[in-house]
Short mmCIF file of C-alpha atoms in Angstrom, two decimals:
data_model
loop_
_atom_site.label_atom_id
_atom_site.label_comp_id
_atom_site.label_asym_id
_atom_site.label_seq_id
_atom_site.Cartn_x
_atom_site.Cartn_y
_atom_site.Cartn_z
CA MET A 1 0.00 0.00 0.00
CA ASN A 2 1.44 3.38 -0.91
CA ALA A 3 1.57 6.30 1.52
CA ASP A 4 -1.43 8.13 0.02
CA ASP A 5 -3.62 5.02 0.16
CA LEU A 6 -2.61 4.36 3.75
CA HIS A 7 -3.34 7.96 4.72
CA ALA A 8 -6.78 7.73 3.06
CA LEU A 9 -7.48 4.52 4.99
CA LYS A 10 -6.47 6.24 8.23
CA ILE A 11 -8.84 9.14 7.52
CA ALA A 12 -11.73 6.80 6.72
CA PHE A 13 -11.05 4.70 9.82
CA SER A 14 -11.03 7.77 12.05
CA TYR A 15 -14.67 8.40 11.06
CA MET A 16 -15.83 4.80 11.51
CA PRO A 17 -17.71 3.94 14.69
CA LYS A 18 -15.81 2.07 17.36
CA ALA A 19 -16.74 -1.61 17.49
CA ILE A 20 -18.05 -1.22 21.04
CA GLU A 21 -20.55 1.38 19.75
CA VAL A 22 -22.06 -0.92 17.11
CA ASN A 23 -25.13 -2.85 18.19
CA LYS A 24 -28.37 -4.16 16.72
CA TYR A 25 -30.42 -1.40 18.35
CA GLU A 26 -28.43 1.45 16.75
CA TYR A 27 -27.48 -0.16 13.43
CA GLY A 28 -30.25 -2.66 12.75
CA GLU A 29 -29.86 -6.11 11.26
CA GLY A 30 -26.67 -5.15 9.40
CA TYR A 31 -24.67 -4.56 12.56
CA LYS A 32 -22.67 -7.78 12.17
CA LYS A 33 -21.51 -6.72 8.69
CA ILE A 34 -20.44 -3.34 10.07
CA LEU A 35 -18.40 -5.09 12.76
CA GLU A 36 -16.77 -7.23 10.06
CA HIS A 37 -15.88 -4.10 8.08
CA ILE A 38 -14.37 -2.43 11.14
CA GLU A 39 -12.26 -5.51 11.89
CA PHE A 40 -11.16 -5.77 8.25
CA VAL A 41 -9.96 -2.16 8.19
CA ARG A 42 -8.24 -2.59 11.58
CA GLY A 43 -6.46 -5.63 10.16
CA CYS A 44 -5.31 -3.70 7.08
CA LEU A 45 -3.92 -0.95 9.29
CA LEU A 46 -2.11 -3.47 11.48
CA ASP A 47 -0.71 -5.23 8.41
CA ASN A 48 0.79 -1.89 7.39
CA GLY A 49 2.38 -1.20 10.77
CA VAL A 50 -0.26 1.22 12.01
CA ASP A 51 -1.83 0.99 15.47
CA PRO A 52 -5.58 1.52 14.83
CA ASP A 53 -6.04 2.88 18.34
CA GLU A 54 -3.64 5.74 17.56
CA VAL A 55 -5.12 6.74 14.19
CA ALA A 56 -7.69 9.24 15.48
CA GLY A 57 -5.01 11.19 17.35
CA GLU A 58 -2.79 11.28 14.27
CA ILE A 59 -5.55 12.41 11.90
CA ASN A 60 -7.30 14.85 14.28
CA PRO A 61 -4.75 15.84 16.93
CA ASP A 62 -6.71 18.91 18.04
CA SER A 63 -9.79 16.88 18.98
CA THR A 64 -7.97 14.10 20.81
CA PRO A 65 -7.82 14.14 24.60
CA LYS A 66 -4.36 14.65 26.03
CA SER A 67 -2.90 11.97 28.22
CA CYS A 68 -2.11 12.88 31.81
CA TYR A 69 0.37 10.09 32.49
#
């Protein structure tokens, strides 16, 4: 994957719901497919050396809470 494609994937992932937020009540019968899509994108990021849990902070640093450690 080239750098532009990876950056585009990071942007798209930063707007996806978190898996814990996806449920049948909010997303209807297709919620399992949405969970599969989220896991697929997470896997692609991991395969390219990107920590999916850090993507939102990289893409939108101004809207990410600061750590107090």
